[in-house]
Each structure stands twice: as structure tokens, then as C-alpha cells.
Amino acid sequence: MRNRRIVPIAVLLLGFAGCSRRPVVPAALLPVPAQDSRWEITQKDRVPLPLQDAGRNELGDALTWGLNRKNKAENVGADLNARKKYGPLFDLLSHNATLADLESAPYKKWFPGPMVKQVVDARDPDTPRPDHAPVALSDGTYWWVFYRNAQDQLTGVMVVKFNALQTLSEGNQ
Amino acid sequence: MHDQLLAALLSVADVRLVASYTDDQLGFPGSDTIQVFIPDLHLLSAERRAHYAYGTNYEDTLIQVVTAIAKLKGEAAAQGESVVVFQIGDYLDLWRETLLPLSDPDIPNRIRSSHQQLVDLLEDPGLNTHFLLGNHDFDLYQLTAYNTWERRFFIPGDAPSAIVMHGDYFDWVETELPEELRDIGVYLFGESHQAGSAVLGQMLDLSHKYNQEKDYTNQIQLAAPAALGAMQAGELAVPDNYNLQTESSVNGGIAFLASACQECVNANAEFGGQLRMAIIGHTHHARIATTAMPDGSRFALVDAGAWIENCVEAAEGAVFPNAQIAALAANQVRIYQLDPKG
């Protein structure tokens, strides 16, 4: 039922995006999109933070194929130099970090826009606790969802493509 | 795979070869994969279609063609082969449907529901059509249901030699100030760049600007039928190179060729790529045009045509509806005209 209520709200907000490309409606929440726009299949596949070599490869692969495994399956490229482009961000994510660090200058360079503090994921069995719920930041192209533990340490990341919300974000800048 | 696709097409349509082009350096040496490009359809709702003297051509034939391609894809997979399908933009015609494309997010569904069988086939997850946004349906990127649709693809993904794009960018290149297009060009041709929100906004603005200047009462692109040149019966052996546009073989035959080549040359220099072919739709003029790149190798612009408006073989010839697809395998690209079986 929770998702049945949230989805119409998201749709309502996105409807504003369709009316104008410079809306004033704030980006209040990020619905986690379908698998063809997020690469991650289940939460068990989440890329852990701090980033290790395996996670770095996984993210590089995901971004190369536009977060869509169907593109990879048919060798259709979307962003073929993603590893190079996002390499410095991967370096940053290789260090221990907390929620507060996401507001620091090195992260702001990658994620200049506002932080979205409500991430709605229909796969969640329970509503995340507000004191360590995931947050989302946009690099201007993709949304990066950061997961944290009760001590505010960043424990995982999921990258998603969500153009509709991208437009809302633009309206905030 | 060319032979298998042609056999599948011949089983459902009268097939004529519009053009063929072979280059050993194209970057698609394998014969176990074929890429199929379905160009502009410009679908409208039945209600709006009644307001125009023209519309999507031969929809029943197109349904049969897509059905045949889907069947071939299934059979190929069982043999370890691949059929990769692209729809290269202007699938839905939001601009002819309404003056405010996304004033109601249900507008795309209104169009789709008027073509349910075709839509079900093209959007079947099993077919895995790779959709591009064209200028007439660019606004869709703002709707969640079209989140995976892109503005360009690079193929083959692991060593790209071709860019697949709608082609409206070249309208802008040839009329707009270069600095306005810098970010868009970097996005479209730069392998390392996905569009950020600002670039998408710029593209949306340009698309709307061009739309506002157009009158679609009698045409979208073609004041006169597109001149394709002489076609060859589909049953005949396909020459390595056929009906290539190099200078001005037919009116409009080399449109966008110089711009497309230059953009790919620039991208190769800047990003270290090996692009030597651009596959587009948009102009509704099916053709393959070639020119020399600075290193002496060949560059090809493949315009897959359309399923709207008309074409002719020669200036004084009979007019018939555009109904084309392009196919690429084993370093050879072909364009076919598909008519209802006679």
C-alpha cells in the first residue's frame, strides 16, 4: 500500500516536469527505476563502499552500457569511456566516508545539486529508518544512491538513470 | 545473416534493394550478428490521423515485417546468432498529435493504443528494440516509461565504428551557430559523454524551435518524393556496392554527408575513436552516401529512410510510399524497400 500511495505522488511531480523544462517544483523523492535503468538486480548485488577493485569494475561496466544489461547483451554501447570519465570519482569513493562527506567540496565537484533524502525502493521489505535512510545525488547525468549504516558511514552505492527527475533537478539550479 | 534476413523479408513483403555498401574496414566482420534499423514511423492516434492527408505507410506490412524479424531473432538465438533491432527515432509523432506534447502524459499512450499490434511487437522485451528519441518524440525523455530511450548508440559497443542517431542534429549543425551546438555535439559524438540535464534541455529547446517553424499540413520533410535511384529486385544477388551517392547522383543524395563525416572525424581526433559510419533516419530519404575521410579511408552515411511520405526511383517515375529498413552484417550495409506482397 505504501508504494501505491507514493507512486501517484511521484507521477504528480513528474507531470510538472512535462509541462515546462524549468519547473519550480523541488525534487522531493527519487523512485528507484526498473532494472534496465539501474543495473543492480537485487540489493545483494549492491556495490559496497569504500570501493574495491571489484566494485570499481562493476560500476565501470554498468556505466559503459548505460546501466542497461540488455545493451551489454547485444553489444550496444551507451557511454564507452565511462571508466575514464568516472575514474576520479571512483578514487574518491575508495575512501571511508560518511553522509557529511557528501556535502564536502570534493563530492560537491561531482554532485553540485541538492541532496534527495527520500529514496523510494519498491524492493525494500520495510521503510528505511529516517536516521540512516539512503540519499541520492545527481552528477548531471545519473543519480547515485548512497546507503549508510547507523553510524552514518557510507556502505554501498547504486547508480540509476532517471531523466524525469533530472529535469526537476535542473529546475532547482 | 543477410541471407536469412532477406529470406524472412521476402516471405512477407515484396523487397527491393535501395542500396548496398561493403567495406572490409567497417568493423562488423562477423556473419553471426545482424543489426536491423527501423526508421521514422511517425505514429499518430487514429483521431489525429484523420486531420492529415498522409500518415504511416503500409502498417500491415510493417507488422508482418517486425513479426518476421522477431521470429528470425528467436531462431538465430537458438543457433548462437544475434539479431539486434534499433528504432532510430520519430516512432511516435507527438508534434502532429498535439501542440503541447506532454501537457498530458497520456498522449503517448493515446497514440500507442491506436497501433496496439505494432506497438506490442516493437516493444516486446523479447525483441529488445533499442529505441532512440527523434525530434518528433524527444519530449518522451521526461516520462519514466521512456527512461531507457537514448539519443545515440555506438556499435559495436566494445570497439565502436558506427554511431546510430536520429539525424536531426545535422539540421542544427547546418543552420545554427557552432557555439550553441558545442555541448550537444560533444554529447552525441563523444563516446565518453552522456547527456546531462542541461544538454537535454538545450536539445529540447532546439527541437521545439524547429517544430514551431514547421507546417505539417501536407508534409514533414519532403516537398517532393525522395529520389532513391534505380532499385533492384530483392530476389537478385546483392552487389557489394549498389546505388551509392557520392556527389549528386540524385537530388538530396548527399545531404548531411559532409557534416556527418566531419563530426566523426572530430570525435575520432578528440576521443580516440574509430567512427567511420553514421546511421540515421530523419530526412525520410533512404540512401547510402560515401566520401573519403582525411586518412583516405571511406566514410558512409546510411539514411535508413522512413515509413511515411513518398519516394520515386527517378524524377519522372512512379511515386510509391516510403517503407524501408536498413541492415548491417559482415561489413556490408543494405537498405531495402518493402512493399505489400503483390
XYZ file of C-alpha atoms in Angstrom:
515
model
C 0.000 0.000 0.000
C 2.861 2.349 0.795
C 4.089 2.217 -2.779
C 0.607 2.659 -4.137
C 0.436 5.968 -2.350
C 3.942 7.099 -3.220
C 3.851 6.360 -6.918
C 0.947 8.741 -7.666
C 2.809 11.483 -5.793
C 5.921 10.858 -7.869
C 3.853 10.834 -11.017
C 2.241 14.113 -9.981
C 5.639 15.723 -9.533
C 6.885 14.319 -12.815
C 3.823 15.709 -14.503
C 5.092 19.175 -13.653
C 8.341 18.279 -15.383
C 6.408 17.552 -18.539
C 4.737 20.967 -18.553
C 7.904 23.014 -18.509
C 11.593 22.350 -18.586
C 12.237 24.933 -15.873
C 9.773 23.970 -13.155
C 9.958 25.261 -9.609
C 8.803 22.038 -8.010
C 11.588 20.666 -5.797
C 12.859 17.145 -6.346
C 11.348 15.647 -3.199
C 11.971 11.985 -3.781
C 13.698 9.576 -6.097
C 11.812 6.422 -7.051
C 14.255 3.630 -7.839
C 13.651 2.810 -11.504
C 13.328 -0.579 -13.157
C 16.288 -2.892 -13.569
C 17.038 -1.700 -17.104
C 17.823 1.724 -15.640
C 19.805 0.705 -12.577
C 21.980 -2.346 -13.407
C 21.693 -3.650 -9.832
C 19.445 -6.703 -9.853
C 18.861 -7.205 -6.146
C 20.144 -5.446 -3.057
C 22.551 -8.352 -2.616
C 24.371 -7.142 -5.745
C 24.908 -3.656 -4.323
C 28.366 -2.217 -4.847
C 29.942 -1.903 -1.388
C 31.708 1.221 -0.155
C 34.536 2.015 0.243
C 35.005 0.970 -3.350
C 37.280 -2.005 -4.003
C 38.556 -3.232 -7.382
C 35.529 -5.458 -7.952
C 33.110 -2.624 -7.236
C 35.082 -0.286 -9.432
C 34.840 -2.742 -12.309
C 31.155 -3.279 -11.684
C 30.384 0.440 -11.742
C 32.544 0.969 -14.804
C 30.741 -1.821 -16.607
C 27.321 -0.529 -15.574
C 28.020 2.992 -16.815
C 29.588 1.795 -20.050
C 26.365 0.073 -21.042
C 24.051 2.860 -19.904
C 23.008 0.880 -16.770
C 21.113 -1.485 -19.055
C 22.185 -5.133 -19.157
C 20.210 -5.581 -22.368
C 22.588 -3.152 -24.066
C 25.559 -5.192 -22.909
C 23.947 -8.430 -24.058
C 23.714 -7.049 -27.603
C 26.988 -5.101 -27.587
C 25.254 -1.744 -27.960
C 27.306 0.938 -26.246
C 25.986 3.973 -24.442
C 28.958 5.580 -22.685
C 32.051 3.837 -23.853
C 34.671 5.708 -21.920
C 32.832 5.741 -18.615
C 35.705 4.193 -16.687
C 37.983 7.057 -17.634
C 35.346 9.720 -17.125
C 34.296 8.468 -13.692
C 37.739 7.243 -12.606
C 38.396 10.232 -10.294
C 35.007 9.719 -8.641
C 35.797 6.048 -8.170
C 39.033 7.132 -6.471
C 37.026 9.341 -4.134
C 34.620 6.534 -3.336
C 37.551 4.269 -2.467
C 37.971 6.060 0.863
C 35.884 5.750 4.005
C 33.200 8.427 4.037
C 30.115 9.486 5.941
C 26.934 11.271 4.981
C 28.522 14.595 5.945
C 31.354 13.983 3.482
C 28.851 14.006 0.625
C 28.399 17.727 1.302
C 32.147 18.400 1.193
C 33.947 20.123 -1.669
C 35.432 17.007 -3.307
C 31.975 15.446 -3.579
C 30.274 18.722 -4.495
C 32.525 18.836 -7.535
C 30.777 15.692 -8.760
C 27.349 16.268 -7.264
C 26.684 20.007 -7.310
C 22.911 19.807 -6.900
C 20.741 19.294 -3.852
C 20.649 16.004 -1.984
C 17.443 13.995 -2.321
C 16.737 12.492 1.071
C 13.775 10.307 0.188
C 14.633 7.308 -1.948
C 11.687 5.039 -2.617
C 12.619 1.473 -3.456
C 9.741 -0.928 -4.003
C 12.113 -3.800 -3.284
C 12.527 -2.724 0.357
C 10.698 -5.028 2.759
C 10.497 -2.224 5.318
C 10.553 1.547 5.227
C 14.142 2.676 5.879
C 14.696 4.396 9.212
C 14.892 8.154 8.706
C 18.175 8.487 10.591
C 20.029 6.301 8.142
C 17.849 6.189 5.057
C 19.613 6.247 1.692
C 20.188 9.566 -0.055
C 20.604 10.404 -3.731
C 22.805 12.868 -5.588
C 22.961 13.653 -9.299
C 26.146 14.082 -11.312
C 24.043 15.788 -14.013
C 23.530 12.539 -15.876
C 22.885 9.759 -13.388
C 21.608 9.577 -9.842
C 23.907 7.981 -7.285
C 22.067 6.443 -4.351
C 24.233 6.180 -1.245
C 23.420 3.738 1.528
C 24.674 4.188 5.085
C 24.707 2.372 8.369
C 23.551 3.555 11.781
C 26.920 5.261 12.275
C 26.378 7.290 9.081
C 29.198 5.509 7.271
C 28.568 5.024 3.563
C 28.232 1.295 2.982
C 27.051 0.957 -0.592
C 26.137 2.763 -3.792
C 23.691 2.187 -6.619
C 23.666 4.275 -9.810
C 20.335 4.833 -11.546
C 19.118 6.612 -14.638
C 16.059 8.745 -14.133
C 15.718 11.506 -16.689
C 12.381 12.746 -15.459
C 13.796 13.680 -12.090
C 16.826 15.092 -13.849
C 14.567 17.782 -15.226
C 13.271 18.593 -11.776
C 16.833 18.865 -10.509
C 17.622 21.295 -13.281
C 14.767 23.446 -12.114
C 16.403 23.769 -8.732
C 19.712 25.077 -10.037
C 22.782 -13.305 -41.583
C 21.964 -11.039 -44.536
C 20.623 -14.019 -46.461
C 18.464 -15.142 -43.543
C 17.020 -11.678 -43.033
C 16.337 -11.243 -46.734
C 14.575 -14.602 -46.859
C 12.456 -13.594 -43.885
C 11.550 -10.290 -45.529
C 10.746 -11.927 -48.858
C 8.332 -14.232 -47.062
C 6.154 -11.294 -46.010
C 6.821 -8.461 -48.473
C 7.918 -7.510 -51.946
C 11.522 -6.496 -51.427
C 13.660 -4.151 -53.473
C 17.268 -3.262 -52.792
C 17.676 0.509 -52.491
C 21.422 0.485 -51.874
C 24.270 -1.636 -50.560
C 27.721 -0.748 -49.310
C 30.631 -3.002 -48.405
C 33.832 -2.008 -46.644
C 36.155 -4.551 -45.077
C 37.126 -1.928 -42.501
C 33.560 -1.272 -41.300
C 34.164 -3.117 -38.036
C 31.396 -5.707 -38.371
C 33.250 -8.717 -39.745
C 31.063 -11.350 -38.129
C 28.327 -13.049 -40.076
C 26.632 -14.313 -36.919
C 25.120 -10.951 -35.948
C 22.911 -8.621 -37.929
C 21.822 -5.147 -36.890
C 18.426 -4.037 -38.201
C 17.437 -0.377 -38.285
C 13.782 0.646 -38.435
C 13.493 4.340 -39.276
C 10.838 7.004 -38.702
C 7.277 5.729 -38.260
C 5.558 8.933 -37.065
C 2.644 7.116 -35.477
C -0.440 9.178 -34.658
C -3.649 8.397 -32.833
C -6.487 7.386 -35.120
C -8.301 10.545 -34.139
C -5.455 12.849 -35.168
C -4.572 10.820 -38.263
C -7.887 11.903 -39.744
C -6.651 15.508 -39.789
C -3.774 14.797 -42.171
C -3.686 13.727 -45.792
C -0.721 11.455 -45.052
C 0.368 9.063 -42.334
C 2.376 5.959 -41.549
C 2.666 3.817 -44.667
C 1.817 0.125 -45.015
C 1.251 -0.551 -41.321
C 0.024 -4.084 -42.001
C 3.211 -4.822 -43.933
C 5.288 -3.310 -41.168
C 3.573 -5.570 -38.647
C 4.409 -8.572 -40.796
C 7.989 -7.385 -41.208
C 8.512 -6.901 -37.480
C 6.895 -10.265 -36.829
C 9.317 -11.872 -39.276
C 12.286 -10.120 -37.675
C 11.163 -11.258 -34.214
C 10.832 -14.831 -35.464
C 14.277 -14.641 -37.041
C 15.691 -13.301 -33.799
C 14.323 -16.292 -31.909
C 15.643 -18.761 -34.464
C 19.021 -17.036 -34.575
C 19.378 -17.165 -30.792
C 18.865 -20.914 -30.888
C 21.798 -21.117 -33.317
C 24.032 -18.838 -31.271
C 23.439 -15.922 -33.659
C 22.071 -12.459 -32.952
C 19.569 -10.065 -34.453
C 19.850 -6.625 -32.888
C 16.964 -4.258 -33.607
C 17.024 -0.475 -33.461
C 14.200 2.003 -33.927
C 16.054 5.171 -34.734
C 13.595 7.824 -33.613
C 10.317 9.524 -34.508
C 8.442 6.396 -33.520
C 5.598 8.468 -32.087
C 4.757 11.816 -33.641
C 3.956 13.958 -30.624
C 4.218 17.155 -32.639
C 1.484 16.249 -35.085
C -0.574 14.816 -32.243
C -0.719 17.984 -30.150
C 0.758 21.444 -29.849
C 1.777 20.705 -26.249
C 3.383 17.260 -26.388
C 3.450 16.493 -22.690
C 0.578 18.638 -21.460
C -0.987 15.272 -20.744
C 1.423 12.376 -20.027
C -1.174 10.050 -21.511
C -0.747 11.468 -25.012
C 1.894 8.886 -25.971
C -0.456 6.129 -24.796
C -3.250 7.593 -26.911
C -1.042 7.188 -29.961
C 0.198 3.755 -28.964
C -3.284 2.403 -28.375
C -4.185 3.203 -31.990
C -1.389 0.875 -33.143
C -1.574 -1.793 -30.476
C -0.398 -4.736 -32.543
C 2.616 -2.908 -33.924
C 3.463 -1.409 -30.541
C 3.201 -4.787 -28.830
C 5.625 -6.254 -31.343
C 8.172 -3.444 -31.307
C 8.123 -3.047 -27.543
C 8.171 -6.762 -26.778
C 11.027 -7.360 -24.317
C 11.986 -10.400 -26.359
C 12.731 -8.235 -29.388
C 14.726 -5.878 -27.146
C 14.399 -2.985 -29.571
C 16.932 -0.276 -28.838
C 14.893 2.909 -29.147
C 16.287 6.302 -29.984
C 14.458 9.563 -29.448
C 13.821 11.610 -32.584
C 12.876 15.248 -32.785
C 9.165 14.469 -33.038
C 9.206 12.368 -29.869
C 12.107 13.918 -27.988
C 9.833 15.057 -25.148
C 9.354 11.435 -24.144
C 12.671 11.500 -22.297
C 10.863 13.299 -19.482
C 8.491 10.385 -18.896
C 9.589 7.492 -16.720
C 8.247 4.905 -19.164
C 10.841 6.031 -21.723
C 13.761 6.225 -19.312
C 15.929 3.811 -21.287
C 15.478 5.515 -24.652
C 18.656 7.192 -25.817
C 19.774 9.834 -28.277
C 22.580 7.794 -29.811
C 24.215 4.399 -29.612
C 27.690 3.240 -30.522
C 28.148 -0.104 -32.251
C 29.793 -2.486 -31.799
C 29.876 -1.446 -28.172
C 33.283 -2.983 -27.465
C 35.010 -1.302 -30.437
C 32.661 1.247 -31.991
C 32.933 2.104 -35.651
C 29.396 3.407 -36.166
C 27.160 5.888 -34.432
C 23.421 5.355 -34.620
C 21.420 8.531 -34.161
C 18.211 10.086 -35.359
C 19.913 12.690 -37.521
C 18.086 15.888 -36.613
C 21.339 17.126 -35.116
C 22.580 17.760 -38.643
C 19.692 20.123 -39.263
C 21.020 22.160 -36.388
C 24.659 21.857 -37.466
C 23.881 23.237 -40.865
C 21.838 26.185 -39.606
C 22.815 27.056 -36.032
C 25.795 28.908 -34.635
C 28.505 26.360 -33.736
C 28.879 27.500 -30.112
C 25.230 26.748 -29.458
C 25.845 23.200 -30.568
C 29.126 22.541 -28.855
C 27.732 20.712 -25.817
C 25.215 18.786 -27.886
C 27.874 17.703 -30.366
C 30.189 16.590 -27.586
C 27.353 14.589 -26.095
C 26.256 12.949 -29.328
C 29.656 12.091 -30.764
C 31.826 11.928 -27.682
C 31.934 8.344 -26.576
C 32.675 9.407 -23.037
C 29.730 11.701 -22.565
C 26.180 11.001 -21.622
C 23.747 13.887 -21.741
C 23.346 15.901 -18.609
C 20.130 17.689 -17.864
C 21.384 20.980 -19.292
C 22.242 19.393 -22.646
C 18.923 17.604 -22.806
C 17.229 20.936 -22.102
C 19.171 22.594 -24.924
C 18.156 19.826 -27.294
C 14.540 20.104 -26.233
C 14.596 23.838 -26.856
C 16.082 23.389 -30.323
C 13.577 20.669 -31.149
C 10.676 22.885 -30.139
C 12.113 25.835 -32.019
C 12.233 23.812 -35.234
C 8.797 22.418 -34.617
C 7.293 25.873 -34.244
C 8.691 26.867 -37.628
C 7.127 23.908 -39.434
C 3.762 23.417 -41.081
C 2.872 19.728 -41.184
C -0.361 20.093 -43.068
C 0.957 18.434 -46.196
C 4.434 17.183 -45.350
C 7.050 16.657 -42.659
C 10.292 16.551 -44.609
C 9.581 16.114 -48.283
C 8.121 18.769 -50.582
C 8.537 16.193 -53.353
C 9.016 12.425 -53.158
C 12.549 11.375 -52.230
C 14.550 10.286 -55.275
C 16.133 6.943 -54.437
C 17.690 5.991 -57.776
C 17.043 2.712 -59.543
C 16.254 -0.182 -57.224
C 16.983 -3.843 -57.744
C 14.602 -6.743 -57.181
C 15.213 -8.303 -53.796
C 15.472 -11.800 -55.232
C 18.623 -10.924 -57.206
C 22.134 -11.324 -55.867
C 23.108 -8.269 -53.872
C 26.148 -6.428 -55.269
C 28.855 -5.359 -52.827
C 28.140 -1.756 -53.682
C 24.938 -0.549 -55.251
C 23.365 2.856 -55.828
C 25.865 4.754 -53.685
C 25.504 8.504 -53.536
C 28.866 10.172 -53.917
C 28.277 13.561 -55.449
C 24.829 14.369 -56.676
C 23.593 11.121 -58.154
C 20.074 12.005 -57.024
C 18.633 15.184 -55.588
C 19.473 15.321 -51.880
C 21.543 12.147 -52.082
C 24.482 13.525 -50.133
C 22.573 15.667 -47.646
C 24.340 15.682 -44.259
C 27.217 13.578 -45.620
C 29.906 16.218 -45.163
C 28.600 17.240 -41.728
C 28.359 13.660 -40.501
C 31.851 12.829 -41.727
C 33.332 15.949 -40.153
C 31.656 15.286 -36.800
C 33.007 11.742 -36.759
C 36.481 12.925 -37.777
C 36.388 15.468 -34.952
C 35.187 12.869 -32.454
C 37.870 10.409 -33.520
C 40.528 13.073 -33.046
C 39.212 14.194 -29.672
C 38.220 10.879 -28.144
C 40.459 8.459 -29.990
C 37.586 6.643 -31.678
C 37.339 4.837 -34.980
C 33.951 6.055 -36.196
C 33.538 5.630 -39.936
C 29.796 5.352 -40.377
C 26.707 7.243 -39.193
C 23.309 5.584 -39.381
C 20.378 7.968 -39.298
C 16.750 8.477 -40.235
C 15.020 11.852 -40.014
C 15.242 13.019 -43.648
C 12.832 10.358 -44.967
C 15.228 9.834 -47.858
C 16.670 6.317 -47.909
C 20.215 6.326 -49.248
C 23.828 5.423 -48.635
C 26.286 8.219 -49.299
C 30.045 7.870 -49.073
C 33.035 10.143 -49.005
C 36.717 9.987 -48.157
C 37.961 10.658 -44.641
C 41.207 12.638 -44.216
C 43.189 9.410 -43.797
C 41.899 8.176 -47.146
C 39.538 5.580 -45.719
C 35.853 5.644 -46.613
C 33.089 7.172 -44.553
C 29.464 6.200 -45.050
C 26.255 7.965 -44.132
C 23.414 5.454 -44.068
C 19.962 7.001 -44.054
C 17.562 4.159 -43.335
C 14.607 6.061 -44.814
C 11.140 6.138 -43.284
C 7.645 4.678 -43.221
C 5.983 7.967 -44.030
C 5.867 10.233 -47.085
C 6.838 9.035 -50.535
C 9.696 8.240 -52.839
C 10.473 7.673 -56.508
C 13.199 5.826 -58.343
C 13.765 8.553 -60.923
C 12.476 12.086 -61.206
C 9.724 11.159 -63.658
C 8.995 7.747 -62.181
C 6.012 6.402 -60.316
C 5.527 7.596 -56.760
C 5.306 4.979 -54.008
C 5.218 5.095 -50.221
C 8.437 5.063 -48.217
C 8.744 1.727 -46.406
C 12.377 0.979 -45.719
C 14.700 -0.707 -43.282
C 18.486 -0.969 -43.177
C 20.532 -3.994 -42.176
C 24.209 -4.346 -41.274
C 26.230 -7.563 -41.082
C 29.549 -8.954 -42.312
C 30.860 -5.465 -43.141
C 28.002 -4.826 -45.528
C 25.066 -2.486 -45.032
C 21.917 -2.666 -47.126
C 18.703 -0.676 -47.413
C 15.528 -2.420 -48.535
C 12.233 -1.002 -49.773
C 9.370 -3.220 -48.560
C 6.011 -3.189 -50.299
C 2.913 -5.296 -49.602
C 3.148 -8.645 -51.307
C 1.615 -8.240 -54.748
